Structures are given as C-alpha cells and as structure tokens.
Amino acid sequence: MPDTKGLVMVFTGNGKGKTTAAMGMALRAWGQGLKILMLQFIKGGKGYGELKAVEKLPGFEIVSMGEGFVRDAGEDKMAGHRAAAREAMARAREEISSGRWDMIILDEINYAVGFGLLSEGEVLELIDMKPPELHLVLTGRNATGKVTEKADLVTEIKEIKHPYARGIKAQKGVEF
Ligand code: ATP
Ligand code: MG
C-alpha cells in the first residue's frame, strides 16, 4: 500500500463539535503543508472565527454555498435552498476532480441530504469520483447508512449536555 491514502471521513451525531472537529483536522493538515478547501452546504454567516482565521492561512479556503439555515423554511424558501444545494454539489464535483486540493471538507452535506436537498446517491457518486490521495471529510447530522458504509472513518458526536438547554447564549470563540 502507498503511504498516502486519501480517506473518507464522516463527523456526524447530535452533539456539538462536528464542524469544529473537521476544522481541527484541517488545521493539523495545514501545518503539514496540505491544501484545504471547506465547502459549506449550509451557509453559516459572516462573523465566524474560522473565516477570519483562514484569511490568514494561504492554501486554506472556505467557500459558503448555502442559503442560510434550512430549518423551518417554508415552501417558498425551499426552491432557493434546493438551487443552492445543486450549485454546491456542482462545485464539489469540480473541486474534487480538479486535483488542486489535498483535503476537501463538505460541511453539513449530511444535513443537506437529511433535509431532502440532495440525494444519498449523489453523495456516494462524489465519494466514488475522489482521486485516491484526496482526503474527503463529510460533516452533519444523520449521515446515511450507505455513506457511513463507504467511509474509512466515522465518528458520531453524541450530546450529553449543551449550554443552550440552560438558556446560555452563544459565546464568541465557541459558537462563532
Ligand atoms: P460546531 O460548528 O460547533 O462544531 P456542529 O457542527 O457539531 O457544531 P451543527 O449541527 O452544525 O453542529 O449545528 C450548528 C449549531 O447548532 C452550533 O451552534 C451548535 O452549538 C448547535 N448545536 C449543535 N448540537 C447541539 C445540541 N445538541 N443542542 C443545541 N445546540 C446544538
Ligand atoms: Mg456543523
């Protein structure tokens, strides 16, 4: 076996820490000189610390492709979310086959499938088209069975406690 084998890695589950686990791994990878792209399927917003951080890290890019939070979206908004997901998927295919990156993180892609914006089959196709050396990271709740079957690493982050349950507001540096 060659030393470098691109892995398919999934961070899923109902606890906090999926996107930040991917970011932590990306930081490690960046330190080793790897080129990293994070494509966000559900847009987070502008004030996130990781966006400010990667501006200072050449060879690490984050691209937001979503239309904001999907939860509670009415039918009128669903068309927009679907179109954004289609566009993000097209971009993912392009970037995965480009050979420009050593690690690509598809943030919240599992959530986009769970919400019916993308099909499981499309995600499986993405995994299949991956160059052998590329590390591909998929985050988001409710990763589907076939995606976890195909992955090399799957971690389920389980909620034990979350400060929101006690009414504690989002804290800078922890949530954004
Ligand atoms: P993070 O980006 O902090 O690693 P995540 O990627 O695991 O979180 P998401 O499912 O993307 O979590 O949800 C994003 C937001 O939802 C975060 O603000 C997070 O704190 C919040 N959240 C995640 N899990 C829970 C939970 N079990 N209860 C309440 N809020 C949660
Ligand atoms: Mg997340």
Coordinates of N, CA and C and ligand atoms in Angstrom, one line a residue:
M1 N 0.8 -1.2 0.0 CA 0.0 0.0 0.0 C 0.9 1.3 0.0
P2 N 0.5 2.3 -0.8 CA 1.3 3.5 -0.7 C 1.1 4.2 0.6
D3 N 2.0 5.0 1.0 CA 1.9 5.7 2.3 C 0.7 6.7 2.4
T4 N 0.5 7.4 1.3 CA -0.6 8.3 1.2 C -1.9 7.7 0.7
K5 N -2.8 7.6 1.5 CA -4.1 7.1 1.1 C -5.2 8.1 1.5
G6 N -5.8 8.7 0.5 CA -6.9 9.6 0.9 C -8.0 8.9 1.6
L7 N -8.5 9.5 2.7 CA -9.5 8.9 3.5 C -10.9 9.6 3.3
V8 N -11.9 8.8 3.5 CA -13.3 9.4 3.5 C -13.6 9.4 5.0
M9 N -13.9 10.6 5.6 CA -14.1 10.7 7.0 C -15.4 11.4 7.3
V10 N -16.2 10.9 8.2 CA -17.5 11.4 8.5 C -17.6 11.8 9.9
F11 N -18.0 13.1 10.2 CA -18.3 13.5 11.6 C -19.8 13.8 11.6
T12 N -20.5 12.9 12.4 CA -22.0 13.0 12.5 C -22.4 13.0 13.9
G13 N -23.7 12.9 14.2 CA -24.3 12.8 15.5 C -25.0 14.1 15.9
N14 N -25.6 14.0 17.1 CA -26.5 15.2 17.6 C -25.8 16.1 18.5
G15 N -24.5 15.9 18.8 CA -23.8 16.7 19.7 C -23.0 17.8 19.0
K16 N -22.6 18.8 19.7 CA -21.8 19.9 19.1 C -20.4 19.5 18.9
G17 N -19.8 19.8 17.8 CA -18.4 19.5 17.6 C -18.0 18.9 16.2
K18 N -19.0 18.8 15.3 CA -18.7 18.2 14.0 C -17.9 19.1 13.1
T19 N -18.4 20.3 12.9 CA -17.7 21.2 12.0 C -16.3 21.6 12.7
T20 N -16.3 21.8 14.0 CA -15.1 22.2 14.6 C -14.1 21.0 14.6
A21 N -14.5 19.8 14.7 CA -13.6 18.6 14.6 C -13.0 18.6 13.2
A22 N -13.8 18.9 12.2 CA -13.2 19.0 10.8 C -12.2 20.1 10.7
M23 N -12.5 21.3 11.3 CA -11.6 22.4 11.3 C -10.3 22.1 12.0
G24 N -10.4 21.4 13.1 CA -9.2 21.0 13.9 C -8.3 20.1 13.0
M25 N -8.9 19.2 12.3 CA -8.1 18.3 11.5 C -7.5 19.1 10.3
A26 N -8.3 20.0 9.8 CA -7.8 20.9 8.7 C -6.6 21.7 9.2
L27 N -6.7 22.2 10.4 CA -5.5 23.0 11.0 C -4.3 22.1 11.0
R28 N -4.5 20.9 11.5 CA -3.4 19.9 11.5 C -2.8 19.7 10.1
A29 N -3.7 19.5 9.2 CA -3.3 19.2 7.8 C -2.6 20.4 7.2
W30 N -3.1 21.6 7.5 CA -2.5 22.9 7.0 C -1.0 23.0 7.5
G31 N -0.8 22.6 8.8 CA 0.5 22.6 9.3 C 1.5 21.7 8.6
Q32 N 0.9 20.7 8.0 CA 1.8 19.7 7.2 C 1.9 20.2 5.8
G33 N 1.4 21.4 5.4 CA 1.5 21.9 4.1 C 0.5 21.4 3.1
L34 N -0.6 20.8 3.6 CA -1.7 20.3 2.7 C -2.6 21.5 2.3
K35 N -3.1 21.4 1.1 CA -4.0 22.4 0.6 C -5.5 22.0 1.0
I36 N -6.2 22.9 1.6 CA -7.5 22.5 2.1 C -8.6 23.4 1.6
L37 N -9.7 22.8 1.2 CA -10.9 23.6 0.9 C -12.1 23.1 1.7
M38 N -12.8 24.0 2.4 CA -14.1 23.7 3.0 C -15.2 24.3 2.2
L39 N -16.1 23.5 1.7 CA -17.3 23.9 1.0 C -18.5 23.8 2.0
Q40 N -19.1 24.9 2.3 CA -20.2 24.9 3.2 C -21.6 24.8 2.5
F41 N -22.3 23.7 2.7 CA -23.5 23.4 2.1 C -24.7 24.2 2.7
I42 N -24.5 24.5 4.0 CA -25.5 25.4 4.7 C -24.7 26.6 5.2
K43 N -25.0 27.7 4.7 CA -24.2 28.9 5.0 C -24.3 29.3 6.5
G44 N -23.1 29.6 7.0 CA -23.1 29.9 8.5 C -23.3 31.3 8.8
G45 N -22.8 32.2 8.0 CA -22.9 33.6 8.3 C -21.5 34.2 8.2
K46 N -21.4 35.5 8.5 CA -20.1 36.2 8.3 C -19.1 36.2 9.5
G47 N -19.7 36.2 10.7 CA -18.9 36.5 11.8 C -18.1 35.3 12.4
Y48 N -18.0 34.2 11.7 CA -17.4 33.1 12.2 C -15.8 33.2 12.3
G49 N -15.3 32.8 13.5 CA -13.9 33.0 13.7 C -13.0 32.2 12.7
E50 N -13.5 31.0 12.3 CA -12.7 30.3 11.3 C -12.6 31.0 10.0
L51 N -13.6 31.8 9.6 CA -13.5 32.5 8.3 C -12.4 33.6 8.5
K52 N -12.3 34.2 9.6 CA -11.3 35.2 9.9 C -9.9 34.5 9.9
A53 N -9.9 33.4 10.5 CA -8.6 32.7 10.6 C -8.0 32.2 9.3
V54 N -8.9 31.7 8.4 CA -8.3 31.1 7.2 C -7.9 32.2 6.2
E55 N -8.4 33.4 6.4 CA -7.9 34.5 5.6 C -6.4 34.7 5.8
K56 N -5.9 34.3 6.9 CA -4.5 34.4 7.2 C -3.7 33.2 6.9
L57 N -4.4 32.2 6.4 CA -3.7 30.9 6.1 C -3.7 30.6 4.6
P58 N -2.6 30.9 3.9 CA -2.6 30.6 2.5 C -2.7 29.1 2.2
G59 N -3.5 28.8 1.2 CA -3.7 27.3 1.0 C -4.8 26.7 1.7
F60 N -5.6 27.6 2.4 CA -6.8 27.1 3.1 C -7.9 28.0 2.8
E61 N -9.0 27.5 2.1 CA -10.1 28.3 1.7 C -11.4 27.8 2.2
I62 N -12.3 28.7 2.6 CA -13.7 28.3 2.9 C -14.6 29.0 2.0
V63 N -15.5 28.2 1.4 CA -16.5 28.8 0.4 C -17.9 28.5 0.9
S64 N -18.7 29.5 1.1 CA -20.1 29.3 1.6 C -21.0 29.2 0.4
M65 N -21.7 28.1 0.3 CA -22.6 27.9 -0.9 C -24.1 27.8 -0.5
G66 N -24.4 27.9 0.7 CA -25.8 27.7 1.1 C -26.6 29.0 1.1
E67 N -27.8 28.8 1.5 CA -28.8 29.9 1.5 C -29.2 30.3 2.9
G68 N -28.4 29.9 3.9 CA -28.8 30.2 5.3 C -29.4 28.9 5.9
F69 N -29.9 29.1 7.1 CA -30.5 27.9 7.8 C -31.7 27.4 7.1
V70 N -31.8 26.1 7.0 CA -32.9 25.5 6.3 C -34.1 25.2 7.2
R71 N -33.8 25.0 8.5 CA -34.8 24.6 9.5 C -36.0 25.6 9.4
D72 N -37.2 25.0 9.5 CA -38.4 25.8 9.4 C -38.6 26.6 8.1
A73 N -37.9 26.3 7.1 CA -38.0 27.0 5.9 C -39.4 26.7 5.3
G74 N -40.1 27.7 4.9 CA -41.4 27.4 4.2 C -41.2 27.0 2.8
E75 N -42.3 26.6 2.1 CA -42.2 26.1 0.7 C -41.6 27.1 -0.2
D76 N -41.9 28.4 0.1 CA -41.3 29.5 -0.8 C -39.8 29.5 -0.8
K77 N -39.2 29.2 0.4 CA -37.8 29.2 0.5 C -37.1 28.0 0.0
M78 N -37.9 26.9 0.0 CA -37.2 25.6 -0.3 C -36.6 25.5 -1.7
A79 N -37.3 26.2 -2.7 CA -36.7 26.2 -4.0 C -35.3 26.9 -4.0
G80 N -35.2 27.9 -3.3 CA -33.9 28.6 -3.1 C -32.8 27.7 -2.5
H81 N -33.2 27.0 -1.5 CA -32.3 26.0 -0.8 C -31.9 24.9 -1.7
R82 N -32.9 24.4 -2.5 CA -32.5 23.3 -3.4 C -31.6 23.8 -4.5
A83 N -31.8 25.0 -5.0 CA -30.9 25.5 -6.1 C -29.5 25.7 -5.5
A84 N -29.4 26.2 -4.3 CA -28.1 26.4 -3.7 C -27.4 25.1 -3.5
A85 N -28.2 24.1 -3.1 CA -27.6 22.8 -2.8 C -27.1 22.2 -4.2
R86 N -27.8 22.4 -5.2 CA -27.4 21.9 -6.6 C -26.1 22.6 -7.0
E87 N -26.0 23.9 -6.7 CA -24.9 24.6 -7.1 C -23.6 24.2 -6.3
A88 N -23.9 23.9 -5.0 CA -22.8 23.5 -4.1 C -22.3 22.1 -4.6
M89 N -23.2 21.3 -5.0 CA -22.9 19.9 -5.5 C -22.0 20.0 -6.7
A90 N -22.4 20.9 -7.6 CA -21.7 21.0 -8.9 C -20.2 21.5 -8.6
R91 N -20.2 22.5 -7.7 CA -18.8 23.0 -7.2 C -18.0 21.9 -6.6
A92 N -18.7 21.1 -5.8 CA -17.9 20.0 -5.1 C -17.4 19.0 -6.2
R93 N -18.1 18.7 -7.2 CA -17.6 17.8 -8.2 C -16.4 18.4 -8.9
E94 N -16.5 19.6 -9.2 CA -15.5 20.3 -9.9 C -14.2 20.4 -9.1
E95 N -14.3 20.7 -7.8 CA -13.2 20.9 -6.9 C -12.5 19.5 -6.6
I96 N -13.4 18.5 -6.5 CA -12.9 17.1 -6.2 C -12.0 16.6 -7.3
S97 N -12.5 16.9 -8.5 CA -11.8 16.3 -9.7 C -10.6 17.3 -10.1
S98 N -10.5 18.5 -9.5 CA -9.5 19.4 -10.0 C -8.1 19.0 -9.7
G99 N -7.9 18.3 -8.6 CA -6.6 17.9 -8.2 C -5.8 19.1 -7.5
R100 N -6.6 20.1 -7.2 CA -5.9 21.3 -6.5 C -5.8 21.1 -5.0
W101 N -6.5 20.2 -4.5 CA -6.6 20.1 -3.0 C -6.2 18.8 -2.5
D102 N -5.6 18.8 -1.2 CA -5.3 17.6 -0.6 C -6.4 17.1 0.4
M103 N -7.2 18.1 0.8 CA -8.3 17.8 1.8 C -9.5 18.6 1.4
I104 N -10.6 18.0 1.2 CA -11.8 18.8 1.0 C -12.9 18.4 2.0
I105 N -13.4 19.5 2.7 CA -14.4 19.3 3.7 C -15.8 19.7 3.1
L106 N -16.7 18.8 3.1 CA -18.1 19.2 2.7 C -18.9 19.3 3.9
D107 N -19.0 20.6 4.4 CA -19.6 20.9 5.7 C -21.1 20.9 5.6
E108 N -21.7 20.1 6.4 CA -23.2 20.0 6.5 C -23.8 19.3 5.3
I109 N -23.0 18.5 4.6 CA -23.6 17.8 3.4 C -24.6 16.7 3.9
N110 N -24.3 16.1 5.0 CA -25.2 15.1 5.5 C -26.6 15.7 5.9
Y111 N -26.5 16.9 6.4 CA -27.7 17.6 6.8 C -28.5 18.0 5.6
A112 N -27.8 18.3 4.5 CA -28.5 18.7 3.2 C -29.2 17.5 2.6
V113 N -28.6 16.3 2.8 CA -29.3 15.1 2.4 C -30.5 14.8 3.2
G114 N -30.3 14.9 4.6 CA -31.4 14.7 5.5 C -32.6 15.6 5.3
F115 N -32.3 16.7 4.8 CA -33.3 17.7 4.5 C -34.0 17.6 3.1
G116 N -33.4 16.6 2.4 CA -34.0 16.3 1.0 C -33.5 17.3 -0.1
L117 N -32.4 18.0 0.2 CA -31.9 18.9 -0.8 C -31.0 18.2 -1.8
L118 N -30.4 17.1 -1.3 CA -29.6 16.3 -2.1 C -29.9 14.8 -1.9
S119 N -29.6 13.9 -2.8 CA -29.8 12.5 -2.6 C -28.6 11.8 -2.1
E120 N -28.8 10.7 -1.4 CA -27.7 9.9 -0.9 C -26.9 9.5 -2.1
G121 N -27.5 9.1 -3.2 CA -26.8 8.6 -4.4 C -25.8 9.6 -4.9
E122 N -26.2 10.9 -4.9 CA -25.2 11.9 -5.4 C -24.0 12.0 -4.5
V123 N -24.2 11.8 -3.2 CA -23.0 11.9 -2.3 C -22.1 10.7 -2.5
L124 N -22.8 9.5 -2.7 CA -22.0 8.3 -3.0 C -21.2 8.5 -4.3
E125 N -21.8 9.1 -5.3 CA -21.0 9.4 -6.5 C -19.8 10.3 -6.3
L126 N -20.0 11.3 -5.4 CA -18.9 12.2 -5.1 C -17.7 11.4 -4.5
I127 N -18.1 10.5 -3.6 CA -17.0 9.7 -2.9 C -16.3 8.9 -4.0
D128 N -17.1 8.3 -4.9 CA -16.5 7.4 -5.9 C -15.6 8.1 -6.9
M129 N -15.9 9.4 -7.1 CA -15.0 10.1 -8.1 C -13.8 10.7 -7.5
K130 N -13.6 10.6 -6.2 CA -12.5 11.2 -5.5 C -11.1 10.6 -6.0
P131 N -10.1 11.5 -6.2 CA -8.8 11.0 -6.5 C -8.3 10.2 -5.3
P132 N -7.5 9.2 -5.6 CA -7.0 8.3 -4.5 C -6.3 9.0 -3.3
E133 N -5.6 10.1 -3.6 CA -4.9 10.7 -2.5 C -5.7 11.8 -1.7
L134 N -6.8 12.1 -2.2 CA -7.6 13.2 -1.6 C -8.3 12.7 -0.3
H135 N -8.1 13.5 0.7 CA -8.9 13.3 2.0 C -10.2 14.0 1.8
L136 N -11.3 13.3 2.0 CA -12.7 13.9 1.9 C -13.4 13.8 3.2
V137 N -13.8 14.9 3.7 CA -14.5 15.0 5.1 C -15.9 15.4 4.9
L138 N -16.9 14.6 5.4 CA -18.3 15.0 5.3 C -18.8 15.2 6.7
T139 N -19.4 16.4 6.9 CA -20.0 16.6 8.3 C -21.5 16.8 8.2
G140 N -22.1 16.7 9.4 CA -23.5 17.0 9.5 C -24.3 15.8 10.2
R141 N -25.3 16.2 10.8 CA -26.2 15.2 11.5 C -26.7 14.1 10.5
N142 N -27.0 13.0 11.1 CA -27.8 12.0 10.3 C -27.1 11.5 9.0
A143 N -25.8 11.3 9.1 CA -25.2 10.6 7.9 C -25.9 9.4 7.6
T144 N -26.1 9.1 6.3 CA -26.9 7.9 5.9 C -26.1 6.7 6.0
G145 N -26.8 5.5 6.0 CA -26.1 4.2 6.1 C -25.1 3.9 5.1
K146 N -25.5 4.2 3.8 CA -24.5 3.9 2.7 C -23.3 4.7 2.7
V147 N -23.5 6.0 3.2 CA -22.3 6.9 3.2 C -21.4 6.4 4.3
T148 N -21.9 6.0 5.5 CA -21.0 5.5 6.6 C -20.4 4.2 6.2
E149 N -21.1 3.4 5.4 CA -20.5 2.1 4.9 C -19.3 2.4 4.1
K150 N -19.4 3.4 3.2 CA -18.3 3.7 2.3 C -17.1 4.4 2.9
A151 N -17.4 5.0 4.1 CA -16.3 5.8 4.7 C -15.2 5.0 5.4
D152 N -14.1 5.6 5.5 CA -13.0 4.9 6.3 C -13.0 5.2 7.7
L153 N -13.5 6.4 8.1 CA -13.6 6.8 9.5 C -15.0 7.4 9.7
V154 N -15.6 7.0 10.7 CA -16.9 7.6 11.1 C -16.9 7.9 12.6
T155 N -17.2 9.1 12.9 CA -17.3 9.4 14.4 C -18.6 10.0 14.6
E156 N -19.3 9.5 15.6 CA -20.6 10.0 16.0 C -20.4 10.8 17.3
I157 N -20.7 12.1 17.2 CA -20.6 13.0 18.3 C -22.0 13.1 19.0
K158 N -22.0 12.7 20.3 CA -23.3 12.5 20.9 C -23.5 13.6 22.0
E159 N -24.6 14.2 22.0 CA -24.9 15.2 23.0 C -25.0 14.6 24.4
I160 N -24.3 15.1 25.3 CA -24.5 14.8 26.7 C -25.1 16.0 27.4
K161 N -24.6 17.2 27.1 CA -25.1 18.4 27.6 C -24.8 19.5 26.6
H162 N -25.6 20.5 26.5 CA -25.3 21.7 25.7 C -25.8 22.9 26.4
P163 N -25.0 24.0 26.5 CA -25.4 25.1 27.3 C -26.7 25.8 26.8
Y164 N -27.1 25.6 25.5 CA -28.3 26.2 25.0 C -29.5 25.7 25.9
A165 N -29.4 24.4 26.3 CA -30.6 23.8 27.0 C -30.8 24.6 28.3
R166 N -29.8 25.3 28.9 CA -30.0 26.1 30.1 C -30.1 27.5 29.8
G167 N -30.3 27.8 28.5 CA -30.6 29.2 28.1 C -29.3 30.1 28.0
I168 N -28.1 29.4 28.0 CA -26.9 30.2 27.9 C -26.7 30.6 26.4
K169 N -26.4 31.8 26.2 CA -26.3 32.3 24.8 C -25.0 31.9 24.1
A170 N -25.0 31.9 22.8 CA -23.8 31.6 22.0 C -22.6 32.4 22.4
Q171 N -21.5 31.8 22.7 CA -20.3 32.5 23.1 C -19.3 32.7 22.0
K172 N -18.7 33.9 21.9 CA -17.7 34.2 21.0 C -16.5 33.2 21.2
G173 N -16.0 32.7 20.1 CA -14.9 31.8 20.1 C -15.3 30.3 20.4
V174 N -16.6 30.1 20.8 CA -17.1 28.8 21.0 C -18.1 28.4 19.9
E175 N -19.0 29.4 19.7 CA -20.1 29.1 18.7 C -19.8 29.9 17.4
F176 N -19.1 31.0 17.5 CA -18.9 31.8 16.2 C -17.5 32.4 16.2
Ligands
ATP1 P1 -19.7 23.2 15.7 O1 -19.7 24.0 14.5 O2 -19.7 24.0 17.0 O3 -18.7 22.1 15.7 P2 -21.6 21.2 14.9 O4 -21.1 21.3 13.5 O5 -21.5 19.9 15.6 O6 -21.1 22.4 15.8 P3 -24.2 21.7 13.8 O7 -25.1 20.5 13.7 O8 -23.5 22.2 12.5 O9 -23.2 21.5 14.9 O10 -25.1 22.9 14.4 C1 -24.6 24.2 14.5 C2 -25.1 24.9 15.7 O11 -26.0 24.1 16.4 C3 -24.0 25.2 16.7 O12 -24.2 26.5 17.1 C4 -24.1 24.2 17.8 O13 -23.7 24.7 19.1 C5 -25.6 24.0 17.8 N1 -25.8 22.6 18.3 C6 -25.1 21.5 17.9 N2 -25.6 20.5 18.7 C7 -26.5 20.9 19.5 C8 -27.2 20.4 20.6 N3 -27.1 19.1 20.8 N4 -28.1 21.2 21.3 C9 -28.2 22.5 21.0 N5 -27.5 23.1 20.0 C10 -26.6 22.3 19.3
MG2 MG -21.7 21.9 11.7

